[in-house]
Short mmCIF file of C-alpha atoms and ligand atoms in Angstrom, two decimals:
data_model
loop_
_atom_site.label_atom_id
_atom_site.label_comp_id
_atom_site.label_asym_id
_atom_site.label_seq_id
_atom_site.Cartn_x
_atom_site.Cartn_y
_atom_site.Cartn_z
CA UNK W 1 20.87 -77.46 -8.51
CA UNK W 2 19.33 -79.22 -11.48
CA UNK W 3 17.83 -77.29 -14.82
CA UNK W 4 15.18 -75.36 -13.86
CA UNK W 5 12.74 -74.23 -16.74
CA UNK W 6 10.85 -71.23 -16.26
CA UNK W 7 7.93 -70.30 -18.62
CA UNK W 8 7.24 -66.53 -19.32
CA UNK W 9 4.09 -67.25 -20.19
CA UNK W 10 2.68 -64.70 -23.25
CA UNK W 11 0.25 -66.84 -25.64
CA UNK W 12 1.90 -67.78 -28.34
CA UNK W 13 4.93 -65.79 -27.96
CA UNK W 14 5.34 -67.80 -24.46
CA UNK W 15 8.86 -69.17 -23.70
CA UNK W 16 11.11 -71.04 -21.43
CA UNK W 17 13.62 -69.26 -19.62
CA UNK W 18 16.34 -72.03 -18.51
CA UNK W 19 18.85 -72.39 -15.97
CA UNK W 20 21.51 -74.17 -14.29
CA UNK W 21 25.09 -75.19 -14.84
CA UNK W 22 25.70 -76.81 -18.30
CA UNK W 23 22.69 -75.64 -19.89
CA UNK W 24 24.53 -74.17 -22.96
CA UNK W 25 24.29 -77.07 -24.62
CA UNK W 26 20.62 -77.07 -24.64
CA UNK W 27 20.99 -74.88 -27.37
CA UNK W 28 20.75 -77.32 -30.42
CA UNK W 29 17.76 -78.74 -28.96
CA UNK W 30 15.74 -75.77 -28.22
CA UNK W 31 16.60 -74.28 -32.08
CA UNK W 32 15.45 -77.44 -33.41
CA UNK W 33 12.26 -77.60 -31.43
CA UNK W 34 11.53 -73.69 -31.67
CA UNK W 35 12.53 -72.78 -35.08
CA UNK W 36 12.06 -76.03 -36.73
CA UNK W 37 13.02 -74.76 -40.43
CA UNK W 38 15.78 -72.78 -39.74
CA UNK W 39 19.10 -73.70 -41.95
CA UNK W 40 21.10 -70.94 -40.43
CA UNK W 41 22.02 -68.97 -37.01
CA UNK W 42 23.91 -66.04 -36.49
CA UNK W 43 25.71 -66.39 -32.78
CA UNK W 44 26.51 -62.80 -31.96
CA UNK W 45 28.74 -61.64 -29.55
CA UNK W 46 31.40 -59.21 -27.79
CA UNK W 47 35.36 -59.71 -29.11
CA UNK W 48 36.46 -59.74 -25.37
CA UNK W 49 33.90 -63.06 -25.15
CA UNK W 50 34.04 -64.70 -28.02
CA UNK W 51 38.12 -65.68 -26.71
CA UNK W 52 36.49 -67.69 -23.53
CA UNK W 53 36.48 -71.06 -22.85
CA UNK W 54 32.67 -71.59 -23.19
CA UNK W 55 32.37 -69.24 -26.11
CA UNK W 56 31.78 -72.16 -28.46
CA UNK W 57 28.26 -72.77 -28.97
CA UNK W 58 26.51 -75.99 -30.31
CA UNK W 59 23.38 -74.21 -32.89
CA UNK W 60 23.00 -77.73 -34.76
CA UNK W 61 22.92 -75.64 -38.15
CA UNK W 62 25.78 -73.56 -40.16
CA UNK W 63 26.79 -71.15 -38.49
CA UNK W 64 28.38 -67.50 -38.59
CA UNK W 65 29.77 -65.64 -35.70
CA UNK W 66 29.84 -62.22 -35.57
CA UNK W 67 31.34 -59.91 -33.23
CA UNK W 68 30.14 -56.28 -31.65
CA UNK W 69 32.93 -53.87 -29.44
CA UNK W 70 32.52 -55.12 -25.81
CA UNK W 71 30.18 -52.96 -23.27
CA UNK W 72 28.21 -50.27 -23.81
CA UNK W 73 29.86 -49.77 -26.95
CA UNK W 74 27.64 -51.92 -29.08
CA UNK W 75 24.84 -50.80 -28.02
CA UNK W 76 24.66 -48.12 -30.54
CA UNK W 77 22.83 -47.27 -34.17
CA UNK W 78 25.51 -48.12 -36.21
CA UNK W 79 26.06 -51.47 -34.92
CA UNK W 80 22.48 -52.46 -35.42
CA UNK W 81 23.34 -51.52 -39.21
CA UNK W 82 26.06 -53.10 -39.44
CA UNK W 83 24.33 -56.47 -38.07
CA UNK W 84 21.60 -56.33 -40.51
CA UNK W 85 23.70 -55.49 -43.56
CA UNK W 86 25.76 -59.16 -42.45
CA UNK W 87 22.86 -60.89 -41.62
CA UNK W 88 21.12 -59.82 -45.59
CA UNK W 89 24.79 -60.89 -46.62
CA UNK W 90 24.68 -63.80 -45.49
CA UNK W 91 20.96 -64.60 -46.75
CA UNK W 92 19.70 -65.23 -43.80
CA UNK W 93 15.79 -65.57 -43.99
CA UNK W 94 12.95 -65.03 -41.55
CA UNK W 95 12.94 -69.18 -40.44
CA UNK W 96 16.53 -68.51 -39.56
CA UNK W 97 17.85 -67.71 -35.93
CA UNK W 98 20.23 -64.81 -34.18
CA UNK W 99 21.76 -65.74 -30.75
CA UNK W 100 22.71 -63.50 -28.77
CA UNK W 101 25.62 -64.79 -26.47
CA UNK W 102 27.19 -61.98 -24.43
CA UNK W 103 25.72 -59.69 -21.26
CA UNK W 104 22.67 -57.32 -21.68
CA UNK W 105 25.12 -54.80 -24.19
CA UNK W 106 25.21 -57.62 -26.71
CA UNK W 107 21.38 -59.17 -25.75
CA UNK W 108 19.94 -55.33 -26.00
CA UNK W 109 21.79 -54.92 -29.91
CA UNK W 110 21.23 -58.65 -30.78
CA UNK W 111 17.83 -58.70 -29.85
CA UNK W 112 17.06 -55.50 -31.03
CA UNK W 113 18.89 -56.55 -35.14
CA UNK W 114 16.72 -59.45 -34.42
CA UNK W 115 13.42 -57.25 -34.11
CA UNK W 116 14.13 -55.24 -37.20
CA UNK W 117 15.83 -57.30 -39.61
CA UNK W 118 13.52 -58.35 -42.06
CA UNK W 119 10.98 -57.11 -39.55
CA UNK W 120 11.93 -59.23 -37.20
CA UNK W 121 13.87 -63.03 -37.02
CA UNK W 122 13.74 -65.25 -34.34
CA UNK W 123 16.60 -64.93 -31.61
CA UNK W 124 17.45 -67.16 -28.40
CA UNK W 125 19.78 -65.42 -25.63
CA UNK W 126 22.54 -67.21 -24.33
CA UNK W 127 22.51 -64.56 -21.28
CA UNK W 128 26.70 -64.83 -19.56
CA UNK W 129 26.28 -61.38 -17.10
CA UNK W 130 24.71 -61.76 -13.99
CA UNK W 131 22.49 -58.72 -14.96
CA UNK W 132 21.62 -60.67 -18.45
CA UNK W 133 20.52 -63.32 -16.64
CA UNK W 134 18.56 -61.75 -13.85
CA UNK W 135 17.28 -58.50 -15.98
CA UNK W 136 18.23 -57.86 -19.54
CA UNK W 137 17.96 -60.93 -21.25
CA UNK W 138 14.44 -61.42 -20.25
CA UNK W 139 11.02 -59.82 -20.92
CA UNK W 140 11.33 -58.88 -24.68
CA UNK W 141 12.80 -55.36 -23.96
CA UNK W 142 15.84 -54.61 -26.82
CA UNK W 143 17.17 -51.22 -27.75
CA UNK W 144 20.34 -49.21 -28.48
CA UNK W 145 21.34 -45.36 -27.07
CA UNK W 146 21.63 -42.27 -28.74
CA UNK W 147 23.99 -39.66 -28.14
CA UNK W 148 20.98 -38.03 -25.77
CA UNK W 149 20.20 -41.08 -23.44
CA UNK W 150 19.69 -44.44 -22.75
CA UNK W 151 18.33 -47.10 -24.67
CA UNK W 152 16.14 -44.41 -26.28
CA UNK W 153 15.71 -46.87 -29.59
CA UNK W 154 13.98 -49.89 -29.38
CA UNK W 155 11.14 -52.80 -29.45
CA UNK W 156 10.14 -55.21 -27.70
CA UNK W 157 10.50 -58.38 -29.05
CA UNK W 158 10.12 -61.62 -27.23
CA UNK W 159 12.76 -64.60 -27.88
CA UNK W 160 12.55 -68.07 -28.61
CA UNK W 161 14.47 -68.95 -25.10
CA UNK W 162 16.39 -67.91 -22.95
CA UNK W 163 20.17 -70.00 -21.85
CA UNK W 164 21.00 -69.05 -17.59
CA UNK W 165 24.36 -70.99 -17.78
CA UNK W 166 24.82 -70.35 -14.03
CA UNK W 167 28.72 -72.19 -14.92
CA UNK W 168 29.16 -68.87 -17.36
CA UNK W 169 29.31 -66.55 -14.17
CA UNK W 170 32.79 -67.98 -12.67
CA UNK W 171 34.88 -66.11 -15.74
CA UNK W 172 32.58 -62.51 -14.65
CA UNK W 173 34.33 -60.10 -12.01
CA UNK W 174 33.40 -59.32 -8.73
CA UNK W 175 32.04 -55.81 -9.76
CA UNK W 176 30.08 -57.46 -12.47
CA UNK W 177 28.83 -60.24 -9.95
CA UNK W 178 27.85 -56.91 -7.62
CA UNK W 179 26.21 -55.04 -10.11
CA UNK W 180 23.74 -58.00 -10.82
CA UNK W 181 23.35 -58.39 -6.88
CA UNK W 182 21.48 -54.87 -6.96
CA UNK W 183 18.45 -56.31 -9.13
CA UNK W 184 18.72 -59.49 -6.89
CA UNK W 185 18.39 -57.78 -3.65
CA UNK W 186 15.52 -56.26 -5.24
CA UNK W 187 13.55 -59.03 -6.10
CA UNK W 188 14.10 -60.41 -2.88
CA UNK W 189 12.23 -57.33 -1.25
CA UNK W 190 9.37 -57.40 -3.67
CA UNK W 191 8.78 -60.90 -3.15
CA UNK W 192 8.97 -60.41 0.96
CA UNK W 193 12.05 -62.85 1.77
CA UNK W 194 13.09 -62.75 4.75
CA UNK W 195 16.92 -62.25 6.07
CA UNK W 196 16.30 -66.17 7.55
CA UNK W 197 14.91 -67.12 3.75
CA UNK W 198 17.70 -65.49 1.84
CA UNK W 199 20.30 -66.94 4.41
CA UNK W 200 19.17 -70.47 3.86
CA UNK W 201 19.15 -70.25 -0.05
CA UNK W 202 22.23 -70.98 -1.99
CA UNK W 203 23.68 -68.38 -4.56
CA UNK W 204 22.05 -70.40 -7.57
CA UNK W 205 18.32 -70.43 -5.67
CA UNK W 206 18.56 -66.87 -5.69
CA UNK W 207 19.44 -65.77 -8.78
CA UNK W 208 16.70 -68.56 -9.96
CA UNK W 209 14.21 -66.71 -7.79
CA UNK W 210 15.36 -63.56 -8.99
CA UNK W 211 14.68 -64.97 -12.70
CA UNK W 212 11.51 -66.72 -11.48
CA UNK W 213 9.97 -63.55 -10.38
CA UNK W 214 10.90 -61.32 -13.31
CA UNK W 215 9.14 -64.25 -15.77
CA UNK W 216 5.86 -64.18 -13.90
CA UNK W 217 5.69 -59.67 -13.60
CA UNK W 218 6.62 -59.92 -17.40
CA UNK W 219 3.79 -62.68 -18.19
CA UNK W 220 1.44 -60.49 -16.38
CA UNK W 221 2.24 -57.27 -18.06
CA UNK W 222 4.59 -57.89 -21.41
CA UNK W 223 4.56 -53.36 -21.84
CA UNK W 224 5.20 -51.97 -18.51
CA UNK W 225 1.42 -51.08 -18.21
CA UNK W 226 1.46 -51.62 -14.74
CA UNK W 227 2.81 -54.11 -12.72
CA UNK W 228 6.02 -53.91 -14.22
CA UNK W 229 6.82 -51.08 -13.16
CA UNK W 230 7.00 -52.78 -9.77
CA UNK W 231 10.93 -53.74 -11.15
CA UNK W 232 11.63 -50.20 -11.14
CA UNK W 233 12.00 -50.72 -7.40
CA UNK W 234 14.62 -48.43 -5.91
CA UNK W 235 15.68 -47.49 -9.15
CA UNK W 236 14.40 -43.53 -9.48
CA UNK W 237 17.24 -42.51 -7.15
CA UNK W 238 19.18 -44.81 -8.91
CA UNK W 239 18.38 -43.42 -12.03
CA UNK W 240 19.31 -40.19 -10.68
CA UNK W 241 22.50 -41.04 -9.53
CA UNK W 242 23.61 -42.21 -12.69
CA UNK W 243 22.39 -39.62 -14.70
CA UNK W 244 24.62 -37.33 -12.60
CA UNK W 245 27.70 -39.83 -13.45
CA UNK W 246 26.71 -39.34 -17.19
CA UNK W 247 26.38 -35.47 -16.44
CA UNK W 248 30.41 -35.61 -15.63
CA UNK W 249 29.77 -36.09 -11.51
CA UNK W 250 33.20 -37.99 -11.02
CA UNK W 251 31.33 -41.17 -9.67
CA UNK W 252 32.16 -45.01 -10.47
CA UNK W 253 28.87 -46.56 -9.93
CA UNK W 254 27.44 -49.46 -11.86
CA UNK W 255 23.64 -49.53 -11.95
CA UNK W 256 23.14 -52.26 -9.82
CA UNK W 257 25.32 -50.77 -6.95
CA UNK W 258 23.10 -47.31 -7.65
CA UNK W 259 20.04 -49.66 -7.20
CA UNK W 260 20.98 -50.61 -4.27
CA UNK W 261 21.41 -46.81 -2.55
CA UNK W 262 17.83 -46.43 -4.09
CA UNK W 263 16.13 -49.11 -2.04
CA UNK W 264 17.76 -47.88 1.23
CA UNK W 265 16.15 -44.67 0.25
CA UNK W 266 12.99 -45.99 -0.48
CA UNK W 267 12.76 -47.89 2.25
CA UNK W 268 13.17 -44.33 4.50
CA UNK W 269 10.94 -42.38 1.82
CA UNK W 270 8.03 -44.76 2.55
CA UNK W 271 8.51 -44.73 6.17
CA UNK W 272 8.02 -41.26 6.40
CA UNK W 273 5.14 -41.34 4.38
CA UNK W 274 4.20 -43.70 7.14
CA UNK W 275 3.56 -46.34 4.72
CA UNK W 276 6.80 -48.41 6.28
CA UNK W 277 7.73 -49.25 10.08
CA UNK W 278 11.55 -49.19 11.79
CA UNK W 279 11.42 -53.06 10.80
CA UNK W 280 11.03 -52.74 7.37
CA UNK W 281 13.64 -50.91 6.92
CA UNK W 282 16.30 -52.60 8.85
CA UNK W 283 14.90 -55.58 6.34
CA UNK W 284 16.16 -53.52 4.05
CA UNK W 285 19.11 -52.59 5.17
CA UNK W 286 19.84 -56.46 6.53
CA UNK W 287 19.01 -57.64 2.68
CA UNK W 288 21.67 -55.04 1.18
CA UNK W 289 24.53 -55.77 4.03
CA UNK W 290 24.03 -59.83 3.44
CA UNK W 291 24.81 -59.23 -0.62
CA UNK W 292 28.01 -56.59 0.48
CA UNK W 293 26.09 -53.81 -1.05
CA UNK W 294 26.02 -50.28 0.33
CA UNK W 295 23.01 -48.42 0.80
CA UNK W 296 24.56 -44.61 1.12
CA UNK W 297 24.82 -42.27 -1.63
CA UNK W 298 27.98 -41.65 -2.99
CA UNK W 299 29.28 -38.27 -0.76
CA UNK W 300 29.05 -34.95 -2.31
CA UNK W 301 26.17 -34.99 -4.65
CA UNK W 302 24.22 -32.28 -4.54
CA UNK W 303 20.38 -32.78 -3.39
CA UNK W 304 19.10 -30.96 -5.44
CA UNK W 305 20.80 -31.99 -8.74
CA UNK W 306 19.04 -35.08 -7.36
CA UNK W 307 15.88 -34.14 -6.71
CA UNK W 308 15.65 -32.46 -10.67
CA UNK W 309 17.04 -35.61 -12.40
CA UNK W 310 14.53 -37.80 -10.49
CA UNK W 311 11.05 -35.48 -11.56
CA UNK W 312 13.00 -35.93 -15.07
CA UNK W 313 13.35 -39.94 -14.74
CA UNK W 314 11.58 -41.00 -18.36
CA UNK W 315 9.94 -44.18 -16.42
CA UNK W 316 8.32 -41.62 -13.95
CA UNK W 317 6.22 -39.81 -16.89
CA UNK W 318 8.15 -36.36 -15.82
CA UNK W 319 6.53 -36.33 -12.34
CA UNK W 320 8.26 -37.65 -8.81
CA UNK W 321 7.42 -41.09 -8.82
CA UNK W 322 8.71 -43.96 -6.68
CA UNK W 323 7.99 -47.65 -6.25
CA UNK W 324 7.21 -47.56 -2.18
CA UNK W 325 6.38 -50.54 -0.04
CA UNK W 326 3.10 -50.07 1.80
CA UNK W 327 -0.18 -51.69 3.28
CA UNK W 328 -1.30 -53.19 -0.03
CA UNK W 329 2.19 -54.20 -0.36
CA UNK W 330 4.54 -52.34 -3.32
CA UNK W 331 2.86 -49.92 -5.34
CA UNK W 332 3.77 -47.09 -7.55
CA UNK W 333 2.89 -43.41 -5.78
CA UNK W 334 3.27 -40.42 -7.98
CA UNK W 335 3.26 -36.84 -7.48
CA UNK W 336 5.48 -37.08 -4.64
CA UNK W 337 5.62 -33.65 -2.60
CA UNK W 338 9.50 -32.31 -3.40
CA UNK W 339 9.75 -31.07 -0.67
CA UNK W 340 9.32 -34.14 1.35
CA UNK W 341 11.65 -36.03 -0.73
CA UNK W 342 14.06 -33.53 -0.79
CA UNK W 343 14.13 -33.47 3.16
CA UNK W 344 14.35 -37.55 3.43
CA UNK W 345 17.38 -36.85 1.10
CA UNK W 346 18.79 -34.94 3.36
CA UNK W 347 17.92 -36.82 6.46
CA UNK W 348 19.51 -39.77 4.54
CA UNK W 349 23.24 -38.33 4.69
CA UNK W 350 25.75 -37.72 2.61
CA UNK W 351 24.36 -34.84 -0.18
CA UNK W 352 25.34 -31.70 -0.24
N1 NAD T 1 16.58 -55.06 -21.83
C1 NAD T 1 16.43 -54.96 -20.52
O1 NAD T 1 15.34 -55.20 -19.98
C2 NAD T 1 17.61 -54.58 -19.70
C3 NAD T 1 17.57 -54.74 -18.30
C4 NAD T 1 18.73 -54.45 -17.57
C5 NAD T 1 19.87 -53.99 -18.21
N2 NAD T 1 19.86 -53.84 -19.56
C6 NAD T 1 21.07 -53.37 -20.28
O2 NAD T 1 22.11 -54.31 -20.03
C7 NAD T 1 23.36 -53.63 -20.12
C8 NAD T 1 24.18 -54.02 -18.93
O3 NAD T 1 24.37 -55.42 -18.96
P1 NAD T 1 25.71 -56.07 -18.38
O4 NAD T 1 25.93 -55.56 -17.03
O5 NAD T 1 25.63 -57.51 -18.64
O6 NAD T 1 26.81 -55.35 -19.26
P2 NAD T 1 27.74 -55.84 -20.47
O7 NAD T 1 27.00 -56.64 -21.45
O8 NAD T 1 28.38 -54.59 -20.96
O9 NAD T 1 28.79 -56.77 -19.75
C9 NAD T 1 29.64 -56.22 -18.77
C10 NAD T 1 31.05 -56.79 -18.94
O10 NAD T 1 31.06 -58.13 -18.52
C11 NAD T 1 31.69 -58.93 -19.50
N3 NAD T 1 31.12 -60.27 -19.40
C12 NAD T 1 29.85 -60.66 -19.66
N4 NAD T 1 29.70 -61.96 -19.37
C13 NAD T 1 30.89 -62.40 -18.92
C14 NAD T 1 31.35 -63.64 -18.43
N5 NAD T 1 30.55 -64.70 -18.30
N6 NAD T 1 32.65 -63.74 -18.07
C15 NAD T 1 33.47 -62.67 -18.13
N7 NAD T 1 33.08 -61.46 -18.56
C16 NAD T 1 31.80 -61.32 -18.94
C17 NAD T 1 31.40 -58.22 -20.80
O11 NAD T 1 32.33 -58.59 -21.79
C18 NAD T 1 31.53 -56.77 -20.37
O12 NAD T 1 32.86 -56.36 -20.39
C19 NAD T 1 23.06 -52.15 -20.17
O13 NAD T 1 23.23 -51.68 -21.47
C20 NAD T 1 21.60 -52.06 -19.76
O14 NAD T 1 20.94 -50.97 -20.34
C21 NAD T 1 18.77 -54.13 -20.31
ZN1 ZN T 2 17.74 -52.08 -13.06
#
């Protein structure tokens, strides 16, 4: 597959997000063309990347690296502190550039140092996670947690560009690789493919889609007024799920494997709401089996632990709210009955 170049199309704040194999060295040229007066970058990154064999980056100015704790570990206050405190050390000014190289921990702090430093500096991600590449490192979203939830601190603020370096993903493990297949699988339901369409499209095509369709929901709707929240397809089960993992349930999901239980189950929620037929959800279930993911909940969880974590899910504005397929095609229905959903839970095996 050749470099693709999608725009994200936002006014002036419009960018390219581009991919293929090799495009890391597209760096140099899109600092110089985007942030013509910068002297200076900042590359940050994790200290379990910055050993790899690709890790050294090409910004065409001088340039500092600095590095955060791997994981979820950066992506906390302190860190953001820290970043800023370098970056004023080091003089950088607002023509000057951060980029991020890393998965969506180290795009979420770096981008979000980026957005408050000096009230904001330019930053390109160089996105090496499957999830960075299909999720995190796109749409403008950057943030850290606090000690009472997820990414609960934040902006939005857009980058310069965006690096897919589809040659990045060979050094990721299979779990990572799964975890990013959750939001794939996704986007392949939203945008209607077919089990024939994603069979006949190579790995690259469909993370490309995947990054194709995320560009044009966030053009359309930069702040989650509405049609983003189409991405949060599957995921308030999945939120749910996870929340119980963070609650001490002894679970080892990642996010995109919870995803994935979460569009089984609202495949069978809209079906009962007669909104889906017996065919759309075997699509689903034939779109989760041909990426190896599972669609069951992890045994044991209790439905209605479930059922309270989901009417508390922050993107559902404290009501039960789902992304469901339907006539009009994928919508967002609130105000779910409980009861209803707590009876597809149970019809959906598995809880206790
Ligand atoms: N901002 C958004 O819109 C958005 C969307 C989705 C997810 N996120 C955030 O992204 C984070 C999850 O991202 P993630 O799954 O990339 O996690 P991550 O950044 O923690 O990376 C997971 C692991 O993979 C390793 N890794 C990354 N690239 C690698 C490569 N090419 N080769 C080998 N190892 C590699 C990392 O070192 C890390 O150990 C979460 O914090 C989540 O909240 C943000
Ligand atoms: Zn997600």
């Amino acid at each position: 597959m050749s470099v693709v170049r999608i725009p994200v199309e936002l006014g002036e704040r419009s960018y390219d997000v581009i991919v293929g194999r090799g495009v890391r060295s597209e760096l140099a040229s899109v600092i110089r063309d985007r942030a013509p007066k910068a002297l200076r970058a900042v590359v940050v990154s994790s200290e379990a990347l910055v050993s790899m064999p690709w890790a050294e980056l090409e910004t065409g100015l001088s340039t500092t690296v600095l590095t955060v704790p791997d994981g979820e570990a950066a992506k906390v206050a302190t860190q953001v502190e820290r970043l800023c405190t370098e970056f004023s050390r080091l003089e950088l000014s607002r023509h000057d550039v951060i980029v991020s190289l890393g998965g969506g921990s180290v795009t979420d702090l770096a981008g979000f140092a980026a957005a408050v430093y000096l009230r904001g500096i330019a930053v390109v991600h160089v996105a090496t996670s499957l999830v960075a590449q299909v999720d995190a490192a796109v749409g403008g979203k950057t943030g850290v947690n606090l000690a009472t939830g997820k990414n609960l601190m934040g902006a939005f603020h857009q980058p310069l560009a965006v690096l897919c370096d589809l040659e990045l993903l060979e050094t990721l493990s299979p779990r990572e690789i799964q975890d990013g297949r959750g939001e794939i699988v996704k986007c392949c339901l939203l945008t209607g493919m077919s089990l024939g369409d994603i069979d006949a499209a190579t790995s690259d095509q469909l993370i490309t889609m995947a990054i194709s369709y995320k560009c044009s929901i966030v053009g359309a709707d930069e702040r989650e007024g509405g049609l983003r929240a189409l991405l949060n397809y599957g995921h308030t089960l999945a939120h749910a799920i996870e929340a119980l993992q963070l609650d001490g349930e002894d679970l080892d999901i990642r996010h995109g494997e919870a995803v994935a239980v979460g569009l089984a189950f609202a495949a069978r929620l809209a079906r009962r709401l007669g909104r889906l037929d017996n065919a759309g959800v075997q699509r689903h279930d034939d779109a989760l089996a041909f990426f190896g993911l599972s669609g069951s909940l992890p045994a044991g969880l209790s439905a209605i632990r479930l059922l309270e974590a989901m009417g508390r899910d922050k993107k559902a504005h404290h009501n039960l709210t789902f992304v469901l397929a339907g006539e009009n095609g994928y919508e967002t229905v609130s105000d779910l009955n409980p009861e209803v959903v707590l009876s597809e839970l149970v019809n959906f095996g598995g809880v206790a």
